[in-house]
mmCIF file of N, CA and C in Angstrom:
data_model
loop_
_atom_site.group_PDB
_atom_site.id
_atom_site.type_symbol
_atom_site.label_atom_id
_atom_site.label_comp_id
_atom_site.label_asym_id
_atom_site.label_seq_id
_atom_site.Cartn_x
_atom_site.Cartn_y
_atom_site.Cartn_z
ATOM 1 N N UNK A 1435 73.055 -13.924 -11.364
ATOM 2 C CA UNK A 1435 71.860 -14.653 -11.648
ATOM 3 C C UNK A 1435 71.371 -15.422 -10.438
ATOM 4 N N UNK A 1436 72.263 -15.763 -9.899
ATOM 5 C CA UNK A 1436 71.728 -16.390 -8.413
ATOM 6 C C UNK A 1436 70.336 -15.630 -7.707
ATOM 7 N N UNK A 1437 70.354 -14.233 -7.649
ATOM 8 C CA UNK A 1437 69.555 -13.460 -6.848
ATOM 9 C C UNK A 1437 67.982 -13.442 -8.021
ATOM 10 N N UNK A 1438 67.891 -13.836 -8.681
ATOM 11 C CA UNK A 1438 66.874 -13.712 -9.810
ATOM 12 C C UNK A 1438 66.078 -15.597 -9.055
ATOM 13 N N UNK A 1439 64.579 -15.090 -9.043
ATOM 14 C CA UNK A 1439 63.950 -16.332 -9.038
ATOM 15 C C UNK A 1439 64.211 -17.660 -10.284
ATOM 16 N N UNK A 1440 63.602 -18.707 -9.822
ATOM 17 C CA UNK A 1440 63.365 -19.846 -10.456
ATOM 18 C C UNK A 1440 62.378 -20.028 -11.542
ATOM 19 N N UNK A 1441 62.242 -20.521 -12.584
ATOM 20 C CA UNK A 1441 60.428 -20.357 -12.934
ATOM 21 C C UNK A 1441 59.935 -21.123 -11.858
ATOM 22 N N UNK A 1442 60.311 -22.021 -11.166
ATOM 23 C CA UNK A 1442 59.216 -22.916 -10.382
ATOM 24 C C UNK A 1442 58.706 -21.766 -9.012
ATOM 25 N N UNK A 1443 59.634 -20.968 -8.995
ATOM 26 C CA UNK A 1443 59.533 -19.955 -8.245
ATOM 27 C C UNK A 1443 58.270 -18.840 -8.671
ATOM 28 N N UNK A 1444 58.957 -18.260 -9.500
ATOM 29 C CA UNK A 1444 58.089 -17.130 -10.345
ATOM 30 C C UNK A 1444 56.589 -18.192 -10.324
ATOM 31 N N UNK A 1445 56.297 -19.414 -10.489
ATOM 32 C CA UNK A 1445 55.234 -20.158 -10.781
ATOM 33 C C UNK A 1445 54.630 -20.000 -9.792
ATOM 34 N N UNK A 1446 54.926 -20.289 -8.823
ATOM 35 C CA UNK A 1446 54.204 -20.548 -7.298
ATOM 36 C C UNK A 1446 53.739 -18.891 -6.987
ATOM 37 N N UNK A 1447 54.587 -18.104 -7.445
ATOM 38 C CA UNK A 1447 54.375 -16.867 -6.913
ATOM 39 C C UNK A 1447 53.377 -16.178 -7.107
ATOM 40 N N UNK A 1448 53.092 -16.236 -8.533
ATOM 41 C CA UNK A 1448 51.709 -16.184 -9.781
ATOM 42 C C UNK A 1448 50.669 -16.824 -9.171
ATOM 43 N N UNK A 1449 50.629 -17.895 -8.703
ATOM 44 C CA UNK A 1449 49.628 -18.761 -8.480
ATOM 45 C C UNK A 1449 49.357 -18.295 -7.061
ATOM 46 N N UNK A 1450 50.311 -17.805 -6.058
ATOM 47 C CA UNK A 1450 49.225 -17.408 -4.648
ATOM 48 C C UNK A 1450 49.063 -16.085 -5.140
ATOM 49 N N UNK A 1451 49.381 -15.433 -6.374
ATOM 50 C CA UNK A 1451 48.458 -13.955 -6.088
ATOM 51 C C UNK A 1451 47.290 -14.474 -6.710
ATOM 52 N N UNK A 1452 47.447 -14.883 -7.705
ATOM 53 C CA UNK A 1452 45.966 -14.998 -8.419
ATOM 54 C C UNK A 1452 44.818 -16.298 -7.524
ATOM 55 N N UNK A 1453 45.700 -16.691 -6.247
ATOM 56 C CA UNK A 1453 44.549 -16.784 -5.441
ATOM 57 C C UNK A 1453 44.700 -16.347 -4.293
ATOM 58 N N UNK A 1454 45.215 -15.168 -4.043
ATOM 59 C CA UNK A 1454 44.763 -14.247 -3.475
ATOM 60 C C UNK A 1454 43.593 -13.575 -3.661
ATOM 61 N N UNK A 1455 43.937 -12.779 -5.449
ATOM 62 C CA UNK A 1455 42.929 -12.306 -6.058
ATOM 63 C C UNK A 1455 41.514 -12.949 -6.402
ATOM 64 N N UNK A 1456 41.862 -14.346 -6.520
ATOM 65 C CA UNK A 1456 40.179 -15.186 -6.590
ATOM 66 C C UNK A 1456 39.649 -14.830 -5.321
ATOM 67 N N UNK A 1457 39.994 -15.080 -4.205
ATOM 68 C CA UNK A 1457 39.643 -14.738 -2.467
ATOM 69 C C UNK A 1457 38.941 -13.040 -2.501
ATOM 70 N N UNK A 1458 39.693 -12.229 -2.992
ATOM 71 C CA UNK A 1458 39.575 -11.085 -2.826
ATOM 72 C C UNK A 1458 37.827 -10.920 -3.702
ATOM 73 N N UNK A 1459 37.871 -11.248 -4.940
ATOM 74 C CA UNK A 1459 37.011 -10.780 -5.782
ATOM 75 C C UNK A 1459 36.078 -11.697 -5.242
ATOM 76 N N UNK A 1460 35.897 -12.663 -4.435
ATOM 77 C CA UNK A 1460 34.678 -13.771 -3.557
ATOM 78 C C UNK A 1460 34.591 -12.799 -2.718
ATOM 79 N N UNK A 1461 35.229 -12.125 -1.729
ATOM 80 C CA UNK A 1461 34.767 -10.935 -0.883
ATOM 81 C C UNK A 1461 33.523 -9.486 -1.001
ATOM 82 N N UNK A 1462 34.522 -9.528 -2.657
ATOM 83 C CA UNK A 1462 33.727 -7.922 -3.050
ATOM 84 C C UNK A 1462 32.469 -8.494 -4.001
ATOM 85 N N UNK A 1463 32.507 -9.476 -4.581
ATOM 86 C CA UNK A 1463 30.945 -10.600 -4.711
ATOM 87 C C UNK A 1463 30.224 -10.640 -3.757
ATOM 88 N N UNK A 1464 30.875 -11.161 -2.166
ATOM 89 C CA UNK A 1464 29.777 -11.268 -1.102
ATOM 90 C C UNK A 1464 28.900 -9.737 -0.951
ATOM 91 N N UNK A 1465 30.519 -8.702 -0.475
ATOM 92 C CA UNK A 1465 29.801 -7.560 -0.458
ATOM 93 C C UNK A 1465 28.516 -6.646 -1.226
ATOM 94 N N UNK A 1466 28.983 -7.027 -2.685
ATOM 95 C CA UNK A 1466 27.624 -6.554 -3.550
ATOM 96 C C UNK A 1466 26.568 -7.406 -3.189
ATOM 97 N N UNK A 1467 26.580 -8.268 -3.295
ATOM 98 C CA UNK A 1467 25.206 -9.465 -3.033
ATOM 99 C C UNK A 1467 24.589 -8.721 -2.116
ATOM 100 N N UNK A 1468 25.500 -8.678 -0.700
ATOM 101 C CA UNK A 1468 24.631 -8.032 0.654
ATOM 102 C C UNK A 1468 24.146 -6.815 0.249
ATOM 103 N N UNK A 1469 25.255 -6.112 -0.031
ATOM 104 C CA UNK A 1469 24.386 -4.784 -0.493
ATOM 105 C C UNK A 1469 22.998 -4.533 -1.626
ATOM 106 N N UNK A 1470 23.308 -5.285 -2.403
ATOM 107 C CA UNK A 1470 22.049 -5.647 -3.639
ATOM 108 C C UNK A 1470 20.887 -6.037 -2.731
ATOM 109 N N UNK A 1471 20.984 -6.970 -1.812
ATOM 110 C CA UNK A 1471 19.787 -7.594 -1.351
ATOM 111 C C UNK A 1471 19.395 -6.525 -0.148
ATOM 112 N N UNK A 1472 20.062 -5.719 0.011
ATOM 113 C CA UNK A 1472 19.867 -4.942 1.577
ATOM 114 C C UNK A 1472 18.896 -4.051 0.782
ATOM 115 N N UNK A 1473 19.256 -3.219 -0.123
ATOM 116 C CA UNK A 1473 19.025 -2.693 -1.639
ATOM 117 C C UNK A 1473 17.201 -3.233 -1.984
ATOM 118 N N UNK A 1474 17.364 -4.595 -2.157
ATOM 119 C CA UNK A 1474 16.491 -5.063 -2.857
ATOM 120 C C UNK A 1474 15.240 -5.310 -1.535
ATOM 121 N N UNK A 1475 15.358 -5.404 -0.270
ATOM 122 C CA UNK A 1475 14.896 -5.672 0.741
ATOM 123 C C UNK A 1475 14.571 -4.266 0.992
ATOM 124 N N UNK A 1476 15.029 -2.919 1.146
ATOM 125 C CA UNK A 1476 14.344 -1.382 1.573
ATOM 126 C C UNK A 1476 13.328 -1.116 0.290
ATOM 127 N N UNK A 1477 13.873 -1.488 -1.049
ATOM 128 C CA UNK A 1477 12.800 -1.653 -2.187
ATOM 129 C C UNK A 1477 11.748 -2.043 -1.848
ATOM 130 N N UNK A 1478 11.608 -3.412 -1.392
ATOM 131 C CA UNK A 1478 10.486 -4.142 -1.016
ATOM 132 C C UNK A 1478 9.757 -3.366 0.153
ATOM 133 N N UNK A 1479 10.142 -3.013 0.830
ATOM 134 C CA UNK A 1479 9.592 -2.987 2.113
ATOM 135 C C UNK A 1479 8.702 -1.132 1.655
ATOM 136 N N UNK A 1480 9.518 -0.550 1.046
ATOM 137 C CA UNK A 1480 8.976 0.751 0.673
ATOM 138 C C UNK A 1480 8.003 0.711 -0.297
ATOM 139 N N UNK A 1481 7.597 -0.668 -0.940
ATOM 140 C CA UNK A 1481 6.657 -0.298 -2.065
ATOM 141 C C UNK A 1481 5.497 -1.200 -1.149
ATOM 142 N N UNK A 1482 6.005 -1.585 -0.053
ATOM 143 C CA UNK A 1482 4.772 -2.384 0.768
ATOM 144 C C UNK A 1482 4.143 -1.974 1.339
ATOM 145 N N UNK A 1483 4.594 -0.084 2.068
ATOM 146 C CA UNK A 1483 4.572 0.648 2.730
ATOM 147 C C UNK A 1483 3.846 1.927 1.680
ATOM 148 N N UNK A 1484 3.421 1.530 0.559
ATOM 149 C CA UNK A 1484 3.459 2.473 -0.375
ATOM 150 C C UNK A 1484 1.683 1.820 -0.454
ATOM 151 N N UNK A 1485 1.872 0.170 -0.734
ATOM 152 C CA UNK A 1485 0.912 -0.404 -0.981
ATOM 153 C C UNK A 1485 -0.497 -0.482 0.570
ATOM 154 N N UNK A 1486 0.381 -0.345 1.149
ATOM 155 C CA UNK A 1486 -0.593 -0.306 2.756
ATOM 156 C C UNK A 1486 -1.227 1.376 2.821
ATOM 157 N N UNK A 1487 -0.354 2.244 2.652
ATOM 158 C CA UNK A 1487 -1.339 3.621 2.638
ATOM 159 C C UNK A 1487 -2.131 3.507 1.463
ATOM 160 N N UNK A 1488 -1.795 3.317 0.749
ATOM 161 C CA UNK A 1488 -3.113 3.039 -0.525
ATOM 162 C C UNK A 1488 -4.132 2.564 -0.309
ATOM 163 N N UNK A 1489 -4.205 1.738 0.406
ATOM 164 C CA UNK A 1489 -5.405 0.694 0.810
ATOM 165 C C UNK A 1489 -5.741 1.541 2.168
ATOM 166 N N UNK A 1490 -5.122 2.083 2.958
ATOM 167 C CA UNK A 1490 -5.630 3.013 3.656
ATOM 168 C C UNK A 1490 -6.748 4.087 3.525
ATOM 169 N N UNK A 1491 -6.152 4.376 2.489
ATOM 170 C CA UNK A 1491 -7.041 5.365 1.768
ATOM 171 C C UNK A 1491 -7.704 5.203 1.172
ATOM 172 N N UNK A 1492 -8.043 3.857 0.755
ATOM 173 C CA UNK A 1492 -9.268 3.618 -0.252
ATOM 174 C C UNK A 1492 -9.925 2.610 1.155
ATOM 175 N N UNK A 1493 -10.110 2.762 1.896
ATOM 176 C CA UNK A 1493 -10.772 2.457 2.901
ATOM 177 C C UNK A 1493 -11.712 3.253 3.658
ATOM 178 N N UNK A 1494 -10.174 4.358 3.895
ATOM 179 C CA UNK A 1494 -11.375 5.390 4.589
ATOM 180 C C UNK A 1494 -12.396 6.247 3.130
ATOM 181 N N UNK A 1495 -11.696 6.392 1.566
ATOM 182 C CA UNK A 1495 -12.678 7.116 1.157
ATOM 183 C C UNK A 1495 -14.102 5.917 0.991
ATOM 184 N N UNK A 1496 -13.996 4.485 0.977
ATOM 185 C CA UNK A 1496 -15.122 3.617 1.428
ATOM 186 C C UNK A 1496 -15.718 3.772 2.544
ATOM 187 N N UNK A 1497 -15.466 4.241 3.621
ATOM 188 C CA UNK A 1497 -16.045 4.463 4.466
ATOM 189 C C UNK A 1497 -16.742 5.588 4.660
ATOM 190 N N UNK A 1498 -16.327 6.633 4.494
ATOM 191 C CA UNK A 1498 -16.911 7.880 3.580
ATOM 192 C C UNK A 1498 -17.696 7.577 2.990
ATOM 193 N N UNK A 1499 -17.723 7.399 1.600
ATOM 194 C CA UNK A 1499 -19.254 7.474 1.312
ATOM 195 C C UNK A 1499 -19.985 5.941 1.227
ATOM 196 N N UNK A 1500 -19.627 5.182 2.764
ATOM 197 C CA UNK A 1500 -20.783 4.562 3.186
ATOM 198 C C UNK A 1500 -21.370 5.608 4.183
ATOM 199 N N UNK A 1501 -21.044 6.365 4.968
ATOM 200 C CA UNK A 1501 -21.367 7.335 5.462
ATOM 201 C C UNK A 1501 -22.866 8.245 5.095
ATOM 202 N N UNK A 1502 -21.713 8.651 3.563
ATOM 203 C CA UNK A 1502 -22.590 9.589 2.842
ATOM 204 C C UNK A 1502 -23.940 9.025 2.556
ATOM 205 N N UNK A 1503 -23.851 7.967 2.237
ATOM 206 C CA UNK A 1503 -24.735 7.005 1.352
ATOM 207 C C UNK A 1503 -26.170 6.903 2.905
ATOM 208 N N UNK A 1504 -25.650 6.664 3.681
ATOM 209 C CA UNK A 1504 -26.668 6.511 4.948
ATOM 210 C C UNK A 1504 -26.790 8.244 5.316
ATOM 211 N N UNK A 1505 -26.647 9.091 5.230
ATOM 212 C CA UNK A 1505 -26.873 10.192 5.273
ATOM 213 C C UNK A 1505 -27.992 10.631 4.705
ATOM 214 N N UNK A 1506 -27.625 10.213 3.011
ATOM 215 C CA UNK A 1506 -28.673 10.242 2.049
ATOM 216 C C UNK A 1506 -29.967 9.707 2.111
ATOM 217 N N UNK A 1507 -29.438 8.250 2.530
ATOM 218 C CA UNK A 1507 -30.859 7.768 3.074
ATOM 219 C C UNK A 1507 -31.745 8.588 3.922
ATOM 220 N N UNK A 1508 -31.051 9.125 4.963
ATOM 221 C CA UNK A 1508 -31.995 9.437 5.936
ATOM 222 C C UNK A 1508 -32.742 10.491 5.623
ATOM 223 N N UNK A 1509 -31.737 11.618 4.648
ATOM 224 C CA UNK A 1509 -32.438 12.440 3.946
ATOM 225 C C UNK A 1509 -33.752 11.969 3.498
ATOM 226 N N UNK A 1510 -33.513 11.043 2.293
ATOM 227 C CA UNK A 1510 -34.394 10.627 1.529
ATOM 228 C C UNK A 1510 -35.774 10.038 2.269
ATOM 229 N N UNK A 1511 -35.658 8.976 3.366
ATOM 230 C CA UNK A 1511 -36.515 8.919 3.957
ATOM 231 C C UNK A 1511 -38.001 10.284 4.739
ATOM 232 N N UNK A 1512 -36.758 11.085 5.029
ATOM 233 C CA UNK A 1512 -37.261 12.611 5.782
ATOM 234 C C UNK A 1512 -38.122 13.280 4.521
ATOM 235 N N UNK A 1513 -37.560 13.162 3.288
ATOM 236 C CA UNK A 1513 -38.463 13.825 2.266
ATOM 237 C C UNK A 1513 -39.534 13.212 1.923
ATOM 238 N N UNK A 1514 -39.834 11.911 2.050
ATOM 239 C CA UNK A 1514 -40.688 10.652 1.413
ATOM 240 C C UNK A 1514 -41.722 10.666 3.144
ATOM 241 N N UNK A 1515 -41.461 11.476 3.895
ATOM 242 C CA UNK A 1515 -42.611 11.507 5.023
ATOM 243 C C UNK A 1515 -42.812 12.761 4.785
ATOM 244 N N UNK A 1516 -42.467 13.909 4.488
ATOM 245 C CA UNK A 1516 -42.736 15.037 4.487
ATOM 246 C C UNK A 1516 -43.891 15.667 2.982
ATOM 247 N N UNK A 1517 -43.328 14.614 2.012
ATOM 248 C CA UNK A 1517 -43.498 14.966 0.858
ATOM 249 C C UNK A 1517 -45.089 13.967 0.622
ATOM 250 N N UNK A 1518 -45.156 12.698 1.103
ATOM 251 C CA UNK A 1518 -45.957 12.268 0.658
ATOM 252 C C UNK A 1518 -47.004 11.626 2.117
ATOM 253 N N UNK A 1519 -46.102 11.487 3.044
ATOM 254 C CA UNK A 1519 -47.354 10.666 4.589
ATOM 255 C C UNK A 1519 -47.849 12.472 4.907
ATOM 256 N N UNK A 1520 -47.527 13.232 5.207
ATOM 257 C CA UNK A 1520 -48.116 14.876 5.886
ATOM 258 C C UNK A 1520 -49.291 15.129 5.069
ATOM 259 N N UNK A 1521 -49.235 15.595 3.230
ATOM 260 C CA UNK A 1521 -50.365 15.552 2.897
ATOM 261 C C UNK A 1521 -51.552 14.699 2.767
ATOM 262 N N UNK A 1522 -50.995 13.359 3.029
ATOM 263 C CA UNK A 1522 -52.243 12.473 3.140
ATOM 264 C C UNK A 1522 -52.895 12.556 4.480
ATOM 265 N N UNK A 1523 -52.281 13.390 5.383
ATOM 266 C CA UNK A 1523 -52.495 12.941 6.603
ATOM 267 C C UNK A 1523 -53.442 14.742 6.737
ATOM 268 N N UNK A 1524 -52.811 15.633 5.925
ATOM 269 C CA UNK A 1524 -53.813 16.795 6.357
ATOM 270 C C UNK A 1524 -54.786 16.263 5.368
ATOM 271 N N UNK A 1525 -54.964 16.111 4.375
ATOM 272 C CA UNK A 1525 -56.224 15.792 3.332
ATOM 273 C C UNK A 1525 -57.573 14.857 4.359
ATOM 274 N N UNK A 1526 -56.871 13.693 5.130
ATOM 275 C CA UNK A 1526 -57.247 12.451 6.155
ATOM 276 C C UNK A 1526 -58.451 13.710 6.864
ATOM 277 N N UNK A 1527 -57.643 15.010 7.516
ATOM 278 C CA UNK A 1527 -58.180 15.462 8.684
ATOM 279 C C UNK A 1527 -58.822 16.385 7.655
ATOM 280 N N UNK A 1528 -58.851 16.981 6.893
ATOM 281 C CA UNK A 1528 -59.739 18.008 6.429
ATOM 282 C C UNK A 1528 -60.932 17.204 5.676
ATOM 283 N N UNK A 1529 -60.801 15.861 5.077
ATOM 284 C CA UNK A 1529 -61.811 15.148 5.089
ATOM 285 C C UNK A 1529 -62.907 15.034 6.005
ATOM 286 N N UNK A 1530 -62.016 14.488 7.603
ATOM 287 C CA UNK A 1530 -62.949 14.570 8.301
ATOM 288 C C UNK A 1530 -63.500 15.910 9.028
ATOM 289 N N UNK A 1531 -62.780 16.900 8.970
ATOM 290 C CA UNK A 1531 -63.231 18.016 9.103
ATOM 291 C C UNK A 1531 -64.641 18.334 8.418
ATOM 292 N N UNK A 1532 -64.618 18.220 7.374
ATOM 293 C CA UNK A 1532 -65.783 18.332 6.627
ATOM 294 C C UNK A 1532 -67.018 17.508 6.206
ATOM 295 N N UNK A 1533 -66.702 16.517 6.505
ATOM 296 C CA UNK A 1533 -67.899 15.472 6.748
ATOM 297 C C UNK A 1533 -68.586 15.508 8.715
ATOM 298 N N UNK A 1534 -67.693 16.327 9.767
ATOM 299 C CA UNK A 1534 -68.190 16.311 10.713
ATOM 300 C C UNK A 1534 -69.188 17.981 10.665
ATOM 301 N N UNK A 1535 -68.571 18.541 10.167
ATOM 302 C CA UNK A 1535 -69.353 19.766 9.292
ATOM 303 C C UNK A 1535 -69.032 21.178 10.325
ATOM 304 N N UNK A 1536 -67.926 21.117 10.710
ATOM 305 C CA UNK A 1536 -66.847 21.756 11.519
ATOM 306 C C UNK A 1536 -66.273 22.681 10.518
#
């Protein structure tokens, strides 16, 4: 019986594993945390990166059809001289065509 521990023995012995084991499981806590947040930080950064081409693209299709939109105009202008200043302007001269008696 000599070679057999003490309880005060066996006591102490219990008590540095299980704070060993408190130490240990504060380690693999830190480790998840970092990893969770490393985790939670490429999350972020990829839906920010998700959110910036979006707005990219609804930029350039805004810019586009401000484009279009001044295109149209100019169209529209080109038809509104063609369509309505030309015949007033031959009617103008065949008026006076015919009152000079030409």
């Amino acid at each position: 019986m000599a070679d057999e521990p003490t309880i005060g023995e066996v006591v102490r012995r219990l008590e540095d594993v299980r704070q060993d084991l408190k130490e240990d499981i504060h380690g693999v806590v830190a480790l998840v945390n970092q990893k969770v947040d490393g985790e939670i930080l490429r999350l972020g950064q990829q839906a920010q990166d998700e959110r910036h081409t979006a707005l990219v693209d609804r930029v350039a299709k805004l810019e586009q059809q401000a484009a279009e939109r001044e295109r149209q105009r100019i169209a529209d202008r080109r038809l509104i001289f063609f369509s309505l200043v030309v015949p007033v302007l031959l009617l103008a001269i065949q008026l006076y065509n015919a009152n000079r008696g030409a």
